Structures are given as C-alpha cells and as structure tokens.
PDB file of C-alpha atoms in Angstrom:
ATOM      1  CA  UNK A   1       0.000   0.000   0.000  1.00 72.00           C
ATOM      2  CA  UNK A   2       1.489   3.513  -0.902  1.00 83.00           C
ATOM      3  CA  UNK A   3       2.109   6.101   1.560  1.00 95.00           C
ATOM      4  CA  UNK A   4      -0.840   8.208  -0.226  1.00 96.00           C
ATOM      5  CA  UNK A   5      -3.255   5.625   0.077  1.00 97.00           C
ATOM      6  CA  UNK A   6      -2.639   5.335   3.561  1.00 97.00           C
ATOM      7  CA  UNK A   7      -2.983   8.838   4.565  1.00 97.00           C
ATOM      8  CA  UNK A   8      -6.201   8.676   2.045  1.00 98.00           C
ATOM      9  CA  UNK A   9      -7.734   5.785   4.282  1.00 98.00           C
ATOM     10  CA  UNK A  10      -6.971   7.466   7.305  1.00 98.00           C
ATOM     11  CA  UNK A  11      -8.316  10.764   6.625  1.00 98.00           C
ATOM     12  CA  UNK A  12     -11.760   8.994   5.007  1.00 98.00           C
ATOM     13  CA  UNK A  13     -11.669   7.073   8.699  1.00 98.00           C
ATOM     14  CA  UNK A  14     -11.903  10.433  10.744  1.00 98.00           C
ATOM     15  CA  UNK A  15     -14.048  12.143   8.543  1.00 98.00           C
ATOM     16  CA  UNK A  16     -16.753   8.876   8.492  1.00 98.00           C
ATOM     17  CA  UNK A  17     -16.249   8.787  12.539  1.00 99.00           C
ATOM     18  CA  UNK A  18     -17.055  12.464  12.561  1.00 98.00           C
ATOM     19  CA  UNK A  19     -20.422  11.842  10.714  1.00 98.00           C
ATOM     20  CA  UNK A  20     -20.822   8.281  12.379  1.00 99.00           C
ATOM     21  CA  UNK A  21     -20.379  10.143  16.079  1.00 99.00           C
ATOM     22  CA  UNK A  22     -22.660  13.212  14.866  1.00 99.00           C
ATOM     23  CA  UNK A  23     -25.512  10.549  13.616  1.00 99.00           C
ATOM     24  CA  UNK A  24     -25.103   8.486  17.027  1.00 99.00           C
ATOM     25  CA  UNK A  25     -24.892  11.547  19.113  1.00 99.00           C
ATOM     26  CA  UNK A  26     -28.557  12.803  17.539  1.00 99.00           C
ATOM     27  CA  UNK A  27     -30.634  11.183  20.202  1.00 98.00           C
ATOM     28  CA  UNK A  28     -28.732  11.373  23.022  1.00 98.00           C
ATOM     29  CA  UNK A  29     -28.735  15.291  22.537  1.00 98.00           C
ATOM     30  CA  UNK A  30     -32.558  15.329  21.624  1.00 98.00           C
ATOM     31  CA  UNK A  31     -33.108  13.054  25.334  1.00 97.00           C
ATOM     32  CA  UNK A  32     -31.095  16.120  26.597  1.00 97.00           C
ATOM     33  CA  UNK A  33     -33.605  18.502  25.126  1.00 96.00           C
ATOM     34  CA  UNK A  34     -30.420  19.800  23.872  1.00 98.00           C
ATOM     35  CA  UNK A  35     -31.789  21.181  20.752  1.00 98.00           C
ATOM     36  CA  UNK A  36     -29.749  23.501  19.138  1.00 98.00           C
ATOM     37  CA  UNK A  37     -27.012  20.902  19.794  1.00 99.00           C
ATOM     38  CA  UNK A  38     -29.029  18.649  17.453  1.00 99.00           C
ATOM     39  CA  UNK A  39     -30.102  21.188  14.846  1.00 99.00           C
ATOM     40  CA  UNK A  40     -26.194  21.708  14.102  1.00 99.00           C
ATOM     41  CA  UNK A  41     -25.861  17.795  14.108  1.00 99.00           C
ATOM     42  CA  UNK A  42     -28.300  17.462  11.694  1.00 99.00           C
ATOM     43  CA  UNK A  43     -26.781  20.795   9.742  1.00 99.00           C
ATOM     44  CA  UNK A  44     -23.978  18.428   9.955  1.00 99.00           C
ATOM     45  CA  UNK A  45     -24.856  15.479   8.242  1.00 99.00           C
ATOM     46  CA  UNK A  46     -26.567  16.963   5.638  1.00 98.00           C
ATOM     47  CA  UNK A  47     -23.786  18.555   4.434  1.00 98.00           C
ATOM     48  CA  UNK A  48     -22.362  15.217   3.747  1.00 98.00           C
ATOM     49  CA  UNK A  49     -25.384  13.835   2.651  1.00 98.00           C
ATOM     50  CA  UNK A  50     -25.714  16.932  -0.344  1.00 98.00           C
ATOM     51  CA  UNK A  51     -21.671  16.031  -0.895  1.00 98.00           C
ATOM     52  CA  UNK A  52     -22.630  12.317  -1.501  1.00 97.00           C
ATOM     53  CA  UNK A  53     -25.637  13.418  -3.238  1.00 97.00           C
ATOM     54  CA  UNK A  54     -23.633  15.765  -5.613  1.00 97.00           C
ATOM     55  CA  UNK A  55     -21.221  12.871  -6.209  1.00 97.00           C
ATOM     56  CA  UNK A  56     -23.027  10.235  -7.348  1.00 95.00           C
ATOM     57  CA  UNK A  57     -23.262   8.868  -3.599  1.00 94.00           C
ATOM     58  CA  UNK A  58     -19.573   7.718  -3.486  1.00 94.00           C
ATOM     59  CA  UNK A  59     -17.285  10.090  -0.863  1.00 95.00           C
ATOM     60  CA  UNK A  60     -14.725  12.138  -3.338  1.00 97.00           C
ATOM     61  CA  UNK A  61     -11.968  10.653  -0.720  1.00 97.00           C
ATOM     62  CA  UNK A  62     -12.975   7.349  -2.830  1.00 97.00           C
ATOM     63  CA  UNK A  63     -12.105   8.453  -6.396  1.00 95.00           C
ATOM     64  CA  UNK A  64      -9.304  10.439  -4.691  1.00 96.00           C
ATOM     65  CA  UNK A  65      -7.913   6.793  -3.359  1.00 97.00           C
ATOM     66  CA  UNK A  66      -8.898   4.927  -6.528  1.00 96.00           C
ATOM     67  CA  UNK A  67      -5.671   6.870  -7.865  1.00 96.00           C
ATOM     68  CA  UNK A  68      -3.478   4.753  -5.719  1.00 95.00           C
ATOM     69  CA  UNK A  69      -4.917   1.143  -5.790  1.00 95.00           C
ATOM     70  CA  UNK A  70      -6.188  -1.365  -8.516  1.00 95.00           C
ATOM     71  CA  UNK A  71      -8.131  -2.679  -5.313  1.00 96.00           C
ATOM     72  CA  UNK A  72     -12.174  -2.376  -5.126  1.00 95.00           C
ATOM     73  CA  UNK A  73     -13.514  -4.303  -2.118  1.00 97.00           C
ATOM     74  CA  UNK A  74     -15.913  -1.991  -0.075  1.00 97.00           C
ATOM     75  CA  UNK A  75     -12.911  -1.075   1.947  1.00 97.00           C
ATOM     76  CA  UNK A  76     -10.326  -0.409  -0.083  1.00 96.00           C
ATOM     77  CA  UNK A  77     -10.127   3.434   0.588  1.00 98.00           C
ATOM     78  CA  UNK A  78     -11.030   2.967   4.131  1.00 98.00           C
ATOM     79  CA  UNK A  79      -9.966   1.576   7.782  1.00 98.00           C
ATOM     80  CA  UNK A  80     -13.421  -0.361   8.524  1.00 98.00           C
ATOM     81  CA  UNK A  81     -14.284  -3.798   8.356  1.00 98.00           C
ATOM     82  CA  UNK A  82     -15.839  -4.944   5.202  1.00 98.00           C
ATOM     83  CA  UNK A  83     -19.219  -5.543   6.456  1.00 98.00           C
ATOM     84  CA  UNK A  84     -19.436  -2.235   7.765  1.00 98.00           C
ATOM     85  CA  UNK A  85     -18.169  -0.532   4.772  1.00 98.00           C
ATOM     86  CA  UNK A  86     -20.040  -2.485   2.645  1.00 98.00           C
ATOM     87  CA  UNK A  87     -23.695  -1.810   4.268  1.00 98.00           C
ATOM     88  CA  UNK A  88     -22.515   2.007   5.832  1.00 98.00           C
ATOM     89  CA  UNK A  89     -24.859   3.931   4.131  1.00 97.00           C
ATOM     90  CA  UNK A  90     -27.445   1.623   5.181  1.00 98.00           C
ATOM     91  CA  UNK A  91     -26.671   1.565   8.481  1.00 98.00           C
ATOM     92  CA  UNK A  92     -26.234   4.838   9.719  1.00 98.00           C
ATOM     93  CA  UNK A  93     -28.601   6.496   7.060  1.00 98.00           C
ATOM     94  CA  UNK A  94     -31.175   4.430   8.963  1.00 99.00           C
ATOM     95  CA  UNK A  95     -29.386   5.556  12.574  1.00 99.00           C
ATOM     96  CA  UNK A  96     -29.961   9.294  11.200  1.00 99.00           C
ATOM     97  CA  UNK A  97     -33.381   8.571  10.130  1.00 99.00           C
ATOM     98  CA  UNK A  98     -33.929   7.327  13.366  1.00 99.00           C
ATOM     99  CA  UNK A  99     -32.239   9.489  15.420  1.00 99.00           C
ATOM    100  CA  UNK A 100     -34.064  12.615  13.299  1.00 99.00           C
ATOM    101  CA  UNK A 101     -38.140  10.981  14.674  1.00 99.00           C
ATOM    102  CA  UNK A 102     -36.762  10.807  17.749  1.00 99.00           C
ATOM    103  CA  UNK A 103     -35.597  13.999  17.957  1.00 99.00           C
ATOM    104  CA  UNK A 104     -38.593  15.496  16.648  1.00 98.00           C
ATOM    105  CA  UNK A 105     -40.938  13.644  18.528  1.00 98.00           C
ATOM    106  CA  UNK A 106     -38.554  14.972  22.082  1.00 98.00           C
ATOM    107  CA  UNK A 107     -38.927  18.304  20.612  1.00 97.00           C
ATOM    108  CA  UNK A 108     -42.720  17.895  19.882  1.00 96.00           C
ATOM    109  CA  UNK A 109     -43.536  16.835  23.651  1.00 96.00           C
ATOM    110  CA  UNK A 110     -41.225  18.715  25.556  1.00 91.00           C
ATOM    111  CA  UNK A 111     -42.123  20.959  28.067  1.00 85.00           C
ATOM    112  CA  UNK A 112     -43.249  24.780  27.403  1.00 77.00           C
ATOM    113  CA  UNK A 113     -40.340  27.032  28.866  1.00 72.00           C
ATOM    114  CA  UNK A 114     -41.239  29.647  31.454  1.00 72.00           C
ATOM    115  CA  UNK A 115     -40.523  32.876  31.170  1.00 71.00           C
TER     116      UNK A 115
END
C-alpha cells in the first residue's frame, strides 16, 4: 500500500467517525432537550449527505484513493471492516433517520419554557 493511500484511508476514517459520532450523538442530545445541539448535528450530516448526493453517492476521498490502488472491495479506501463498509450507508442512514423521529418527537412533547 502507498504512503498516499494510507494517509487517504486514514483521513476517510476520521471524517466517516465524525459523521458516524454526529448521527449516534442525535438522540442522546434530543433526550437532553439539547436542541440547538441537534439542529447543528443534523446541519452536519446533511452537508455530507448533499456532498454524496452531488457525487453520485460515493465520498470524493474514494475516487481520490482509486488513484493509488487497482483494489475495489468496499474497503479499499477505508480503515473499517468490510461488512461495515459495505452496508454504511445503510446503516447509519437508517441511525440518522432514526435518530431525526426521535428527535422530533422529544422536541414535539417537551415541556413549554417559562418565562
């Protein structure tokens, strides 16, 4: 592996931990009634979601590592398991999707603030 592929993988490994923490960190904000914390978290993802939208749904770190390596398992331009790179978008786009109803329904039944 060269020494640009694996400064490739490890950048794409922070930045998807980033976004994986943000999506996981969603509800626990929301049970916080910690709202404004969660509006930025979803600001957040969807960001990266319009960057994956605008490219075709692959990261731009992946074409960016594709450079450097004939390989094209799931992982190739990233330090996670196969399984999880493989079904990522599935997995934490469901998390988000989640995370986003439960968020709304905290912020729906919260409690009126006094003045």
């Amino acid at each position: 592996m060269t020494s640009p592929l694996r400064t490739i993988k490890l950048l794409h490994t922070l930045v998807w931990a980033l976004f994986a923490g943000a999506i996981l960190a969603i509800p626990g904000f929301a049970l916080w009634e910690q709202f404004t914390v969660v509006a930025g978290l979803i600001a957040l993802v969807l960001c990266e979601v319009a960057v994956l939208a605008l490219n075709r749904m692959r990261c731009p770190l992946t074409d960016l590592a594709a450079r450097y390596t004939e390989d094209r398992q799931d992982n190739f331009d990233i330090y996670l398991p196969l399984w999880l790179a493989r079904w990522n978008k599935w997995i934490f786009g469901t998390l988000f999707v989640l995370g986003l109803l439960f968020a709304l329904a905290r912020w729906l039944t919260r409690e009126p603030v006094s003045l």
